[in-house]
């Protein structure tokens, strides 16, 4: 059985990955992610069970995060798309669900011309951000989550 369950969660317009503005977002689809994760995790690939979900809806993203918490998912790699820059509701959700989350972007949002893309509502509630590596950003986010989860203190190691 895998040690960690990780949800790879995509927001609006990311269902069209590979087709949508490939000059910005690349021509690979989400189907490339498991292979890249295996490349990055190597011998530890079996430690991770990946779940994928994409929705165009802001509420549906929140519903899926709440479900992940109920299901005991260990961590989330979240590309919230444009909701990254606009959604207080999504930020509020991440603030309470208590799941380690990495913010993911295919493009380097800090280098893009629209100033709004440099603002993240969710950034305060994530353990880190991976941006600018195209589809590989997801694999690097999964790797970061694994290292983060490995470093969590275990119950046995917690001083009484
Ligand atoms: C994106 C960047 C966002 O600004 C944009 O709205 C997206 C994709 C990225 O992966 O680079 O939809 O999150």
mmCIF file of C-alpha atoms and ligand atoms in Angstrom:
data_model
loop_
_atom_site.group_PDB
_atom_site.id
_atom_site.type_symbol
_atom_site.label_atom_id
_atom_site.label_comp_id
_atom_site.label_asym_id
_atom_site.label_seq_id
_atom_site.Cartn_x
_atom_site.Cartn_y
_atom_site.Cartn_z
ATOM 1 C CA UNK A 1 0.000 0.000 0.000
ATOM 2 C CA UNK A 2 1.237 3.503 -0.826
ATOM 3 C CA UNK A 3 2.451 5.550 2.117
ATOM 4 C CA UNK A 4 0.986 8.856 0.975
ATOM 5 C CA UNK A 5 -2.163 9.786 -0.899
ATOM 6 C CA UNK A 6 -1.672 12.964 -2.872
ATOM 7 C CA UNK A 7 -4.412 14.828 -4.699
ATOM 8 C CA UNK A 8 -3.413 16.694 -7.848
ATOM 9 C CA UNK A 9 -6.147 19.275 -8.136
ATOM 10 C CA UNK A 10 -6.656 21.514 -11.143
ATOM 11 C CA UNK A 11 -8.913 24.521 -11.455
ATOM 12 C CA UNK A 12 -10.497 26.361 -14.376
ATOM 13 C CA UNK A 13 -9.295 25.992 -17.956
ATOM 14 C CA UNK A 14 -6.752 23.348 -16.992
ATOM 15 C CA UNK A 15 -8.897 20.633 -18.533
ATOM 16 C CA UNK A 16 -7.638 21.945 -21.851
ATOM 17 C CA UNK A 17 -3.999 21.476 -20.961
ATOM 18 C CA UNK A 18 -1.932 20.651 -24.029
ATOM 19 C CA UNK A 19 -4.357 22.514 -26.272
ATOM 20 C CA UNK A 20 -4.750 25.817 -24.452
ATOM 21 C CA UNK A 21 -2.118 28.440 -25.381
ATOM 22 C CA UNK A 22 0.751 25.926 -25.675
ATOM 23 C CA UNK A 23 3.220 28.799 -25.998
ATOM 24 C CA UNK A 24 2.454 29.639 -22.351
ATOM 25 C CA UNK A 25 1.305 26.351 -20.831
ATOM 26 C CA UNK A 26 3.124 23.778 -22.969
ATOM 27 C CA UNK A 27 1.811 20.990 -25.175
ATOM 28 C CA UNK A 28 1.894 18.135 -22.636
ATOM 29 C CA UNK A 29 -1.304 16.984 -20.958
ATOM 30 C CA UNK A 30 -1.900 15.763 -17.420
ATOM 31 C CA UNK A 31 -1.366 12.198 -18.642
ATOM 32 C CA UNK A 32 2.373 12.992 -18.619
ATOM 33 C CA UNK A 33 2.375 13.659 -14.867
ATOM 34 C CA UNK A 34 2.614 10.078 -13.488
ATOM 35 C CA UNK A 35 5.702 9.404 -15.645
ATOM 36 C CA UNK A 36 7.345 12.616 -14.495
ATOM 37 C CA UNK A 37 6.524 11.810 -10.873
ATOM 38 C CA UNK A 38 8.150 8.390 -11.335
ATOM 39 C CA UNK A 39 11.209 10.089 -12.843
ATOM 40 C CA UNK A 40 11.495 12.469 -9.908
ATOM 41 C CA UNK A 41 10.681 9.991 -7.123
ATOM 42 C CA UNK A 42 12.638 7.058 -8.566
ATOM 43 C CA UNK A 43 12.667 4.142 -6.108
ATOM 44 C CA UNK A 44 10.087 5.924 -3.966
ATOM 45 C CA UNK A 45 7.410 6.053 -6.674
ATOM 46 C CA UNK A 46 5.473 3.275 -4.951
ATOM 47 C CA UNK A 47 5.200 5.389 -1.798
ATOM 48 C CA UNK A 48 2.716 7.660 -3.519
ATOM 49 C CA UNK A 49 -0.816 7.143 -4.735
ATOM 50 C CA UNK A 50 -1.922 9.989 -6.973
ATOM 51 C CA UNK A 51 -5.510 11.134 -7.405
ATOM 52 C CA UNK A 52 -6.414 13.606 -10.131
ATOM 53 C CA UNK A 53 -9.338 15.989 -10.313
ATOM 54 C CA UNK A 54 -10.126 18.997 -12.491
ATOM 55 C CA UNK A 55 -13.025 21.390 -12.302
ATOM 56 C CA UNK A 56 -13.879 24.759 -13.732
ATOM 57 C CA UNK A 57 -15.914 25.654 -10.666
ATOM 58 C CA UNK A 58 -14.704 27.594 -7.647
ATOM 59 C CA UNK A 59 -17.205 25.870 -5.318
ATOM 60 C CA UNK A 60 -16.367 22.460 -6.778
ATOM 61 C CA UNK A 61 -12.679 23.029 -5.975
ATOM 62 C CA UNK A 62 -13.624 23.742 -2.362
ATOM 63 C CA UNK A 63 -15.939 20.707 -2.271
ATOM 64 C CA UNK A 64 -13.097 18.527 -3.550
ATOM 65 C CA UNK A 65 -10.680 19.874 -0.926
ATOM 66 C CA UNK A 66 -13.213 19.210 1.835
ATOM 67 C CA UNK A 67 -13.658 15.693 0.479
ATOM 68 C CA UNK A 68 -9.879 15.190 0.467
ATOM 69 C CA UNK A 69 -9.798 16.099 4.149
ATOM 70 C CA UNK A 70 -12.623 13.684 4.946
ATOM 71 C CA UNK A 71 -10.923 10.925 2.916
ATOM 72 C CA UNK A 72 -7.613 11.312 4.757
ATOM 73 C CA UNK A 73 -5.626 12.525 1.770
ATOM 74 C CA UNK A 74 -2.103 13.440 2.929
ATOM 75 C CA UNK A 75 -1.324 16.376 0.673
ATOM 76 C CA UNK A 76 -2.507 18.425 -2.279
ATOM 77 C CA UNK A 77 -0.737 19.784 -5.355
ATOM 78 C CA UNK A 78 -3.101 22.581 -6.348
ATOM 79 C CA UNK A 79 -3.129 24.537 -9.566
ATOM 80 C CA UNK A 80 -6.113 26.775 -8.939
ATOM 81 C CA UNK A 81 -5.642 28.566 -12.275
ATOM 82 C CA UNK A 82 -7.107 32.068 -12.239
ATOM 83 C CA UNK A 83 -8.778 31.434 -8.866
ATOM 84 C CA UNK A 84 -5.279 31.663 -7.388
ATOM 85 C CA UNK A 85 -5.457 35.390 -8.015
ATOM 86 C CA UNK A 86 -9.084 36.048 -7.092
ATOM 87 C CA UNK A 87 -10.568 33.555 -4.675
ATOM 88 C CA UNK A 88 -10.919 34.506 -1.037
ATOM 89 C CA UNK A 89 -13.271 31.524 -0.705
ATOM 90 C CA UNK A 90 -10.522 29.115 -1.768
ATOM 91 C CA UNK A 91 -8.056 30.822 0.586
ATOM 92 C CA UNK A 92 -10.575 30.455 3.433
ATOM 93 C CA UNK A 93 -10.901 26.753 2.664
ATOM 94 C CA UNK A 94 -7.142 26.150 2.682
ATOM 95 C CA UNK A 95 -6.878 28.106 5.945
ATOM 96 C CA UNK A 96 -8.928 25.546 7.852
ATOM 97 C CA UNK A 97 -8.709 22.164 6.178
ATOM 98 C CA UNK A 98 -5.257 21.483 7.579
ATOM 99 C CA UNK A 99 -3.917 19.653 4.528
ATOM 100 C CA UNK A 100 -0.403 20.461 3.345
ATOM 101 C CA UNK A 101 -0.810 22.064 -0.021
ATOM 102 C CA UNK A 102 1.691 23.142 -2.690
ATOM 103 C CA UNK A 103 0.594 25.896 -5.078
ATOM 104 C CA UNK A 104 1.410 24.871 -8.633
ATOM 105 C CA UNK A 105 1.682 26.880 -11.842
ATOM 106 C CA UNK A 106 2.825 25.765 -15.253
ATOM 107 C CA UNK A 107 3.952 29.255 -16.149
ATOM 108 C CA UNK A 108 6.204 31.501 -14.111
ATOM 109 C CA UNK A 109 3.408 33.742 -12.882
ATOM 110 C CA UNK A 110 5.912 36.207 -11.405
ATOM 111 C CA UNK A 111 7.397 36.826 -14.833
ATOM 112 C CA UNK A 112 4.108 37.383 -16.651
ATOM 113 C CA UNK A 113 3.021 40.780 -17.838
ATOM 114 C CA UNK A 114 -0.345 41.077 -16.050
ATOM 115 C CA UNK A 115 0.308 42.388 -12.502
ATOM 116 C CA UNK A 116 -2.727 40.484 -11.150
ATOM 117 C CA UNK A 117 -0.972 37.169 -11.867
ATOM 118 C CA UNK A 118 1.711 38.113 -9.384
ATOM 119 C CA UNK A 119 -0.826 38.139 -6.569
ATOM 120 C CA UNK A 120 -1.912 34.917 -4.885
ATOM 121 C CA UNK A 121 -4.824 34.766 -2.467
ATOM 122 C CA UNK A 122 -3.900 31.202 -1.553
ATOM 123 C CA UNK A 123 -0.155 31.772 -1.056
ATOM 124 C CA UNK A 124 -0.505 32.409 2.688
ATOM 125 C CA UNK A 125 -2.031 28.994 3.202
ATOM 126 C CA UNK A 126 0.328 26.763 1.236
ATOM 127 C CA UNK A 127 3.634 25.234 2.281
ATOM 128 C CA UNK A 128 5.304 26.413 -0.927
ATOM 129 C CA UNK A 129 4.957 27.308 -4.578
ATOM 130 C CA UNK A 130 6.279 25.623 -7.739
ATOM 131 C CA UNK A 131 5.918 27.722 -10.866
ATOM 132 C CA UNK A 132 7.415 27.959 -14.310
ATOM 133 C CA UNK A 133 8.446 24.384 -15.092
ATOM 134 C CA UNK A 134 5.524 23.504 -17.303
ATOM 135 C CA UNK A 135 4.002 20.097 -16.653
ATOM 136 C CA UNK A 136 7.065 19.205 -14.542
ATOM 137 C CA UNK A 137 5.818 21.703 -11.933
ATOM 138 C CA UNK A 138 3.286 19.058 -10.820
ATOM 139 C CA UNK A 139 5.971 16.386 -10.345
ATOM 140 C CA UNK A 140 8.163 18.795 -8.380
ATOM 141 C CA UNK A 141 5.165 19.702 -6.204
ATOM 142 C CA UNK A 142 4.515 16.003 -5.488
ATOM 143 C CA UNK A 143 8.194 15.517 -4.615
ATOM 144 C CA UNK A 144 8.071 18.533 -2.273
ATOM 145 C CA UNK A 145 4.983 17.117 -0.587
ATOM 146 C CA UNK A 146 6.663 13.739 -0.064
ATOM 147 C CA UNK A 147 9.697 15.385 1.551
ATOM 148 C CA UNK A 148 7.414 17.559 3.667
ATOM 149 C CA UNK A 149 5.357 14.561 4.799
ATOM 150 C CA UNK A 150 8.520 12.545 5.550
ATOM 151 C CA UNK A 151 9.692 15.336 7.837
ATOM 152 C CA UNK A 152 6.500 15.430 9.892
ATOM 153 C CA UNK A 153 7.076 14.393 13.455
ATOM 154 C CA UNK A 154 5.635 10.942 14.098
ATOM 155 C CA UNK A 155 3.376 10.299 17.078
ATOM 156 C CA UNK A 156 6.128 8.149 18.655
ATOM 157 C CA UNK A 157 8.676 10.944 18.296
ATOM 158 C CA UNK A 158 6.426 13.571 19.888
ATOM 159 C CA UNK A 159 7.635 14.395 23.402
ATOM 160 C CA UNK A 160 5.061 13.847 26.142
HETATM 161 C C1 LIG B 1 -1.753 29.140 -14.211
HETATM 162 C C2 LIG B 1 -1.460 30.633 -14.144
HETATM 163 C C3 LIG B 1 -2.732 31.418 -13.897
HETATM 164 O O1 LIG B 1 -2.442 32.796 -13.873
HETATM 165 C C4 LIG B 1 -3.725 31.154 -15.016
HETATM 166 O O2 LIG B 1 -4.942 31.829 -14.750
HETATM 167 C C5 LIG B 1 -3.948 29.716 -15.268
HETATM 168 C C6 LIG B 1 -2.818 28.808 -15.235
HETATM 169 C C7 LIG B 1 -0.483 28.327 -14.567
HETATM 170 O O3 LIG B 1 -0.527 27.126 -14.376
HETATM 171 O O4 LIG B 1 0.493 28.888 -15.055
HETATM 172 O O5 LIG B 1 -5.057 29.294 -15.590
HETATM 173 O O6 LIG B 1 -2.178 28.714 -12.918
#
